[in-house]
mmCIF file of N, CA and C in Angstrom:
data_model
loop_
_atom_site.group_PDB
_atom_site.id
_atom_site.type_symbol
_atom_site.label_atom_id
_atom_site.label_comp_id
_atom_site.label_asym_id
_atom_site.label_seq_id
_atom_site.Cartn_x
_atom_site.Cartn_y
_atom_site.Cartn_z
ATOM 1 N N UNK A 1 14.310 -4.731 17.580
ATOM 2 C CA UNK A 1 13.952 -5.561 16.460
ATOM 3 C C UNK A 1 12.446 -5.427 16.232
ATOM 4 N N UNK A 2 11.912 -5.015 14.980
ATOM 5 C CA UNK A 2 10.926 -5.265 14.603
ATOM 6 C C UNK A 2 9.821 -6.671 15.210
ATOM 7 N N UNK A 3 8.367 -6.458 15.300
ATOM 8 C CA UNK A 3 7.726 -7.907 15.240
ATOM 9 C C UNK A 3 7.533 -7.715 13.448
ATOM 10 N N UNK A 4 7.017 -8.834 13.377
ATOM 11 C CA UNK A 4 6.399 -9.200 12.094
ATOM 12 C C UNK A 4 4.890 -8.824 12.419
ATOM 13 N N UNK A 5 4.236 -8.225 11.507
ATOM 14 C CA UNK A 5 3.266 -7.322 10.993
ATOM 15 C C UNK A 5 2.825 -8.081 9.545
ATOM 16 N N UNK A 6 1.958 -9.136 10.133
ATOM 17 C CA UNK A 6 1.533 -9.705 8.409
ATOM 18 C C UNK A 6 0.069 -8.886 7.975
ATOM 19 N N UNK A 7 -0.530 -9.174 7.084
ATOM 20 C CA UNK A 7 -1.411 -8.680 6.471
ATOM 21 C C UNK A 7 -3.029 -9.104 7.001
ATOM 22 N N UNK A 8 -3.481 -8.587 7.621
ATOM 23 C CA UNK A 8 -4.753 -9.044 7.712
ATOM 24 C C UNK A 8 -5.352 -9.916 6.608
ATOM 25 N N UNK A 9 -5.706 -9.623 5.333
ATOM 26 C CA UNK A 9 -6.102 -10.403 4.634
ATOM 27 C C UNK A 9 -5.155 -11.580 4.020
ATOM 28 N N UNK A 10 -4.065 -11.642 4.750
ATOM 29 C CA UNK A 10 -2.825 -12.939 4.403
ATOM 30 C C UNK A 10 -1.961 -13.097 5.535
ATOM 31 N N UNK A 11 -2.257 -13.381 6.423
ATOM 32 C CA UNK A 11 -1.474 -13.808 7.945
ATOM 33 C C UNK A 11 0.019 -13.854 7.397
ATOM 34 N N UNK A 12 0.173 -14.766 6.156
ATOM 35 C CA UNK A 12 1.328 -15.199 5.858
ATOM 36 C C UNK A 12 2.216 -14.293 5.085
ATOM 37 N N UNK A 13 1.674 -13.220 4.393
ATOM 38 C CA UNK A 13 2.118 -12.357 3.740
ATOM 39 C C UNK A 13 2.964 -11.223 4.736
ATOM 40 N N UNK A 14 4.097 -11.289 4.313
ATOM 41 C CA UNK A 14 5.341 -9.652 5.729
ATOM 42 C C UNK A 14 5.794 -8.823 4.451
ATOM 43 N N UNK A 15 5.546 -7.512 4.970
ATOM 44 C CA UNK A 15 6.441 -6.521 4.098
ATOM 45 C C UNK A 15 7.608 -5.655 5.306
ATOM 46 N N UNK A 16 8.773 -5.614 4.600
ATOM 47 C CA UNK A 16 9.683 -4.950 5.406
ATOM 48 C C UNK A 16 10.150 -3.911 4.431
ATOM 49 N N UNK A 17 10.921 -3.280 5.950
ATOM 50 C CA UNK A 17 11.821 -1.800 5.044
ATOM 51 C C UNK A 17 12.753 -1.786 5.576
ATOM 52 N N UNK A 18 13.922 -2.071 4.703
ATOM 53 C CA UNK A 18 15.399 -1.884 5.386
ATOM 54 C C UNK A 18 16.273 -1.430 4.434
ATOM 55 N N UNK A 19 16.802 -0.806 5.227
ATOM 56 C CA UNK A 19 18.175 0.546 4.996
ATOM 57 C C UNK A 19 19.531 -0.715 5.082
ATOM 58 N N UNK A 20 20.335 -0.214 4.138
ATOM 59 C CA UNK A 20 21.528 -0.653 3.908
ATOM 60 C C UNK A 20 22.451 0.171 3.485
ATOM 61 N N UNK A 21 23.550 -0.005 3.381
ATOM 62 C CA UNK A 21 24.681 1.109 3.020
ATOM 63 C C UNK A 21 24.578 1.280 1.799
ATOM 64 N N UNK A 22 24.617 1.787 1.055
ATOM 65 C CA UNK A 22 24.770 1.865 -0.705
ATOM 66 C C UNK A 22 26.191 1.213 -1.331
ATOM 67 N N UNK A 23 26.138 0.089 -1.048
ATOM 68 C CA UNK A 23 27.066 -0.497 -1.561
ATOM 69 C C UNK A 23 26.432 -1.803 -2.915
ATOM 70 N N UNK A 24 26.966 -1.924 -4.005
ATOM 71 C CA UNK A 24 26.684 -2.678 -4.942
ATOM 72 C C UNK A 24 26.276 -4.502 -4.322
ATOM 73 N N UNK A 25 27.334 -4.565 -3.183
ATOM 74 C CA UNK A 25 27.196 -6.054 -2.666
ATOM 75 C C UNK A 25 25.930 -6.214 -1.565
ATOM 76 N N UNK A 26 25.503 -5.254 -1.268
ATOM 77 C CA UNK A 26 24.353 -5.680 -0.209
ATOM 78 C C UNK A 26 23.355 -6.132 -0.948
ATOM 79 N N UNK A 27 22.865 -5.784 -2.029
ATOM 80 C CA UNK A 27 21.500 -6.232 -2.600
ATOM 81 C C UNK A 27 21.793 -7.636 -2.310
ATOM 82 N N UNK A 28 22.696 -8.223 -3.019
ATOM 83 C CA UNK A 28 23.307 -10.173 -2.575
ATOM 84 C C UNK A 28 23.055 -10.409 -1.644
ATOM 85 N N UNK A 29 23.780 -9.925 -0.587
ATOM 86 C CA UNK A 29 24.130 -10.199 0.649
ATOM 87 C C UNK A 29 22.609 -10.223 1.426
ATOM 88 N N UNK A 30 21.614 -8.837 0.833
ATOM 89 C CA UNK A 30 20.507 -8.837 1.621
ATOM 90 C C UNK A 30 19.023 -10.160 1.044
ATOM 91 N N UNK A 31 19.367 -10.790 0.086
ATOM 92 C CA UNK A 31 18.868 -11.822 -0.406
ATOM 93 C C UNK A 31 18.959 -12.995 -0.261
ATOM 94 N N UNK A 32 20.406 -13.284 0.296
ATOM 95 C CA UNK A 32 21.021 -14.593 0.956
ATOM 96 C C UNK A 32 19.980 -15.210 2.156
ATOM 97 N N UNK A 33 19.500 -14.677 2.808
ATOM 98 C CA UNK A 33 18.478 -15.152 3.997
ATOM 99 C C UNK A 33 17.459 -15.544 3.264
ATOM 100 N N UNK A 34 16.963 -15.116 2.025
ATOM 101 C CA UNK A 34 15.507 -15.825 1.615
ATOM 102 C C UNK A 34 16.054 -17.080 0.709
ATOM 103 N N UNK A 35 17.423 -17.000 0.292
ATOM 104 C CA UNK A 35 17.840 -18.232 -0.564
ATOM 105 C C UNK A 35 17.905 -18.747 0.272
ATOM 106 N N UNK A 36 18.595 -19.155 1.275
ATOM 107 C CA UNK A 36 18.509 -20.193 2.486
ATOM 108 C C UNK A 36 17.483 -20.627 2.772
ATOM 109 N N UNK A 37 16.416 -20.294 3.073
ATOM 110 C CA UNK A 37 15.210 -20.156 3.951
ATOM 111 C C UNK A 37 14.007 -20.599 2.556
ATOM 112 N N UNK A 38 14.576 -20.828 1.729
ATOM 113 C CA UNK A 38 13.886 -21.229 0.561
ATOM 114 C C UNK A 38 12.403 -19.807 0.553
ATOM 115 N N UNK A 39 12.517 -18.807 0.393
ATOM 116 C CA UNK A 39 11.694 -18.233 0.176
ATOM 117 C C UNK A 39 11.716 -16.905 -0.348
ATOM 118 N N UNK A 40 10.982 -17.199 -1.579
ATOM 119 C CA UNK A 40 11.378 -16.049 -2.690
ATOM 120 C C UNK A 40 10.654 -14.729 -2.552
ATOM 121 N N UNK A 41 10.899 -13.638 -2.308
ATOM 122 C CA UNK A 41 10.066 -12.620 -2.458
ATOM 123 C C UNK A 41 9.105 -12.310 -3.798
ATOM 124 N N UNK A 42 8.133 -11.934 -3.431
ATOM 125 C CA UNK A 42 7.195 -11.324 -3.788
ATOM 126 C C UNK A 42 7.635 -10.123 -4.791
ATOM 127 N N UNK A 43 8.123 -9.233 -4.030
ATOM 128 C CA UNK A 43 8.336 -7.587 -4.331
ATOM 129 C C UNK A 43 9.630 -7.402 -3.771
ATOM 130 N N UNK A 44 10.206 -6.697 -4.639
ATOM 131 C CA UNK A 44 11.108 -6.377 -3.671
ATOM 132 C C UNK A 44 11.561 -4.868 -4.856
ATOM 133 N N UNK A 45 11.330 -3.610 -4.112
ATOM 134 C CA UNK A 45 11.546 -2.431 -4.708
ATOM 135 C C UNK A 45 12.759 -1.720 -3.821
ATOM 136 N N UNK A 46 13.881 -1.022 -4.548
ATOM 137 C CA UNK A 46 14.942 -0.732 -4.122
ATOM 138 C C UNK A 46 15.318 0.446 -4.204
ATOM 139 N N UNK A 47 16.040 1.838 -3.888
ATOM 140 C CA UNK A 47 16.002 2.804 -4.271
ATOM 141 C C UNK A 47 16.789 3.587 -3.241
ATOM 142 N N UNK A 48 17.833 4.868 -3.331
ATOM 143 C CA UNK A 48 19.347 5.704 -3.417
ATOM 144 C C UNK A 48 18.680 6.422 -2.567
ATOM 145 N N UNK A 49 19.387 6.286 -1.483
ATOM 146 C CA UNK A 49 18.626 8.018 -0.928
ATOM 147 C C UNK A 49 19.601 8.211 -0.304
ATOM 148 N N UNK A 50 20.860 9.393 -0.726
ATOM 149 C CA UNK A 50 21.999 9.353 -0.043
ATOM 150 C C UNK A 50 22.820 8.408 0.143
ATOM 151 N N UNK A 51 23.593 8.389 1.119
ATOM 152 C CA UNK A 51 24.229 7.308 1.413
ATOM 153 C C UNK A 51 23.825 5.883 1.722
ATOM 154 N N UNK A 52 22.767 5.234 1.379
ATOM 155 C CA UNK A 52 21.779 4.476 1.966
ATOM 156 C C UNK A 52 21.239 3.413 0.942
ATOM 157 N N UNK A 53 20.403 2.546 0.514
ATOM 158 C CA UNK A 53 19.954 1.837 0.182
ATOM 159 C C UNK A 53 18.409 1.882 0.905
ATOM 160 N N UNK A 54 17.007 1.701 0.298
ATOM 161 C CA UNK A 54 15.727 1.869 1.037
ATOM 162 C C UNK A 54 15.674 0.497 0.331
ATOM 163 N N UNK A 55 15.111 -0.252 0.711
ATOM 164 C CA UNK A 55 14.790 -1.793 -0.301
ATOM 165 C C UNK A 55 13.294 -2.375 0.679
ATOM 166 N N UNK A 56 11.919 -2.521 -0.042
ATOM 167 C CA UNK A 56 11.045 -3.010 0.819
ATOM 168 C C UNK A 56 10.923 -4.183 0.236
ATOM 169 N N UNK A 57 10.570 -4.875 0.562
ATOM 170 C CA UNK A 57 10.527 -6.446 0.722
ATOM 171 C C UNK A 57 9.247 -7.222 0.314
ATOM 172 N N UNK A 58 8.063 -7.825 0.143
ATOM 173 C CA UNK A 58 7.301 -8.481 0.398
ATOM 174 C C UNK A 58 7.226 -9.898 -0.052
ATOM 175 N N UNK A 59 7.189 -11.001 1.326
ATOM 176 C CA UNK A 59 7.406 -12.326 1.028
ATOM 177 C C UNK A 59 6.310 -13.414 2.111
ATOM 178 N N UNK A 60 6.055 -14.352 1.561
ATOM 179 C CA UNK A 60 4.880 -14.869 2.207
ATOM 180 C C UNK A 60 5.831 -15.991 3.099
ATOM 181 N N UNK A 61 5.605 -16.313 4.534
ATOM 182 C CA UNK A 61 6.600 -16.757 5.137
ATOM 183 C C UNK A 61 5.252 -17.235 6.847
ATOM 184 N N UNK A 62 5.075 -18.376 7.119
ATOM 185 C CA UNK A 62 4.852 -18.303 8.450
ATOM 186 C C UNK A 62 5.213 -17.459 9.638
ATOM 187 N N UNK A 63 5.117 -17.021 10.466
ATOM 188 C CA UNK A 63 5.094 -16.031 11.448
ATOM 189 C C UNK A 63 7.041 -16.742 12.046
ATOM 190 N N UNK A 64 6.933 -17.581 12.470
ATOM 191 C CA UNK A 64 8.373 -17.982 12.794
ATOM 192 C C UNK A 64 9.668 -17.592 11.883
ATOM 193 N N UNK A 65 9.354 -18.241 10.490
ATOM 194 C CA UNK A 65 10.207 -18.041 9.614
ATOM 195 C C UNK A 65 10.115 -16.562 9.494
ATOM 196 N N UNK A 66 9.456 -15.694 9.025
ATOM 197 C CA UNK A 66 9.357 -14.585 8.875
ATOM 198 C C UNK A 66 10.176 -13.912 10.216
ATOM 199 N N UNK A 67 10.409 -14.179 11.152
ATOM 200 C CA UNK A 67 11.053 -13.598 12.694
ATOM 201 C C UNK A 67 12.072 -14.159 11.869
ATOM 202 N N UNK A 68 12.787 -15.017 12.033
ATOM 203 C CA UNK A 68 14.139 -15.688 11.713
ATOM 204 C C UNK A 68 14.475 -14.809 10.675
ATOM 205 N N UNK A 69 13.760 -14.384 9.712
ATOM 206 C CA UNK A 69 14.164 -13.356 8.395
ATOM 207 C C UNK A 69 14.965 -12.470 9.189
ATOM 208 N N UNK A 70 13.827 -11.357 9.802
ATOM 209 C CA UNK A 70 14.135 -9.745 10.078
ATOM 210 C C UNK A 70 15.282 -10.427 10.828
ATOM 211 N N UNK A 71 15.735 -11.073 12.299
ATOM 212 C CA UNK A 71 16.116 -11.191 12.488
ATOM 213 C C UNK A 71 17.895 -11.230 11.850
ATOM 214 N N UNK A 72 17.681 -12.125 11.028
ATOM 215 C CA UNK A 72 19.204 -12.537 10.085
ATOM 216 C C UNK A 72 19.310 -11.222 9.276
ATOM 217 N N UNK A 73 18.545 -10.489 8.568
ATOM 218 C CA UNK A 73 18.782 -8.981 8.405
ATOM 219 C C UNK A 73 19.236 -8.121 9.117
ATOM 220 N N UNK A 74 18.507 -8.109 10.057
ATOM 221 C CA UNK A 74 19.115 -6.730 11.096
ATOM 222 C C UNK A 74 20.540 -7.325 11.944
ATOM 223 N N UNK A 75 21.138 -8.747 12.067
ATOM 224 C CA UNK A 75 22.925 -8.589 12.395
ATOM 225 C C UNK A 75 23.785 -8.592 11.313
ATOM 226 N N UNK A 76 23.139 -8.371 9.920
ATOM 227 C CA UNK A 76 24.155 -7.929 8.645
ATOM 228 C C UNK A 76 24.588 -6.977 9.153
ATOM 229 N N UNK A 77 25.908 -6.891 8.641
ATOM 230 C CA UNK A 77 27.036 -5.381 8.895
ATOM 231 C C UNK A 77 26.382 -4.588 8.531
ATOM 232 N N UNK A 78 25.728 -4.439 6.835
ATOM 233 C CA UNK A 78 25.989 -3.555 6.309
ATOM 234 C C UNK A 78 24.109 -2.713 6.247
ATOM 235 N N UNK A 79 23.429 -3.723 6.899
ATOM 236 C CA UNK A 79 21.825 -3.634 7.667
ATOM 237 C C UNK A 79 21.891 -2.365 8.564
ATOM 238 N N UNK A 80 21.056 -1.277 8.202
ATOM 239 C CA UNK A 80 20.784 -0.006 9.541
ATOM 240 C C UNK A 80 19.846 -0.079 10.141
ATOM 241 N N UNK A 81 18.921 -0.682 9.261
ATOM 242 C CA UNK A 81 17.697 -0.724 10.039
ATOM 243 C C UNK A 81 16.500 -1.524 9.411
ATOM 244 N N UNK A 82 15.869 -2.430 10.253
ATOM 245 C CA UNK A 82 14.890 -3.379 9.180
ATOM 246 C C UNK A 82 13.465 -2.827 10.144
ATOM 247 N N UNK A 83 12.459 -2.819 9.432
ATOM 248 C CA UNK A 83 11.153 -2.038 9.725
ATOM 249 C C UNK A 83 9.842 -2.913 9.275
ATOM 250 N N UNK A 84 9.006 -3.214 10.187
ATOM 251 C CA UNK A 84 7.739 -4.092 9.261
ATOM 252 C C UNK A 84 7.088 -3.005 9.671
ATOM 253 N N UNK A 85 6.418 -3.191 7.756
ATOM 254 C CA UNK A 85 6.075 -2.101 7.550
ATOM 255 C C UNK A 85 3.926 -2.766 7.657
ATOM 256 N N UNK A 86 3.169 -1.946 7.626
ATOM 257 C CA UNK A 86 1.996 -1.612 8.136
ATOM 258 C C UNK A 86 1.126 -0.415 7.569
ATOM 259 N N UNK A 87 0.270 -0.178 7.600
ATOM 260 C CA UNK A 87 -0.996 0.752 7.052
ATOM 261 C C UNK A 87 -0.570 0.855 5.797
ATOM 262 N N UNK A 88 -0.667 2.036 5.394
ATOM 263 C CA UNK A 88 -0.484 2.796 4.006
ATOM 264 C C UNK A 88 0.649 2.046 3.233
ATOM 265 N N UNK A 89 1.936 2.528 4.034
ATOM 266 C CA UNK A 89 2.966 1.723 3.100
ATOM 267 C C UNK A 89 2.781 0.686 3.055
ATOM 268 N N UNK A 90 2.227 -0.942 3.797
ATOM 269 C CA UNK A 90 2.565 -2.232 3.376
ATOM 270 C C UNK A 90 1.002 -2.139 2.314
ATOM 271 N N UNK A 91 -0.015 -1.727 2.574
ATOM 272 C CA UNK A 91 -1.383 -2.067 1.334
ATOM 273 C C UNK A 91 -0.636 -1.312 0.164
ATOM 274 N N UNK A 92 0.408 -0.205 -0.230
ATOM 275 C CA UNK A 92 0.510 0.049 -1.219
ATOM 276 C C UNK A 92 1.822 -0.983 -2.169
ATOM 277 N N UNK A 93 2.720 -1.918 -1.072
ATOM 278 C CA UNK A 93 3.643 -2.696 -1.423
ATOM 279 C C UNK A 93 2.953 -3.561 -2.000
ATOM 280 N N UNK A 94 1.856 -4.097 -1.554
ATOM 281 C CA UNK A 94 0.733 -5.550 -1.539
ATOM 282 C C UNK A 94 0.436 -5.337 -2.810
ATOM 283 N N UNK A 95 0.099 -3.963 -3.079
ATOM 284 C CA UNK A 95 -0.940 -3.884 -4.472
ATOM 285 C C UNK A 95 -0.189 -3.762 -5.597
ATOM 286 N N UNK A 96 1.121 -3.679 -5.199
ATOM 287 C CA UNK A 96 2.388 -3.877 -6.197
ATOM 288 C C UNK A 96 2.644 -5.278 -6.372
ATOM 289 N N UNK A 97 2.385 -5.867 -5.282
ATOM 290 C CA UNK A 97 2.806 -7.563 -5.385
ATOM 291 C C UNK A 97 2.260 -8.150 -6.273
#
């Protein structure tokens, strides 16, 4: 399991990267944890690569809540892999935010 990797200039700010199956119902399914958790993303960019789903994330979340996130992501079925993301890729997610 990933740690959470917030932003130097926003402690509170997490960007993730997680793989899902390419199925129409995961985008839902992978959003359900921030409706619960009352916390809306930021960014969230999505995109086909094969059999797969790439979807990065960015949502401002205390260090706990933010664990409880990746966490409830990565035992979805249809979850391969959740990633906090860091250097290059999370400052170029940020500057999208």
């Amino acid at each position: 399991m990933p740690c959470v990797v917030p932003s130097p200039a926003d402690p509170c700010l997490h960007r993730l990267r997680v793989e899902v199956e390419a199925d129409p119902n995961c985008l839902l399914r992978l959003l359900e944890p921030f409706v619960v958790a009352d916390v809306l993303p930021h960014r969230l960019d999505c995109a086909r690569e094969d059999d797969r789903l790439v979807v990065h994330l960015a949502f401002r979340a205390d260090g706990d809540l933010a664990q409880r996130l990746i966490r409830r992501l990565g035992a979805m079925v249809p979850v391969r892999q959740v990633s906090a993301l860091a250097g290059e890729d999370a400052a170029a997610l940020s500057a999208a935010a």
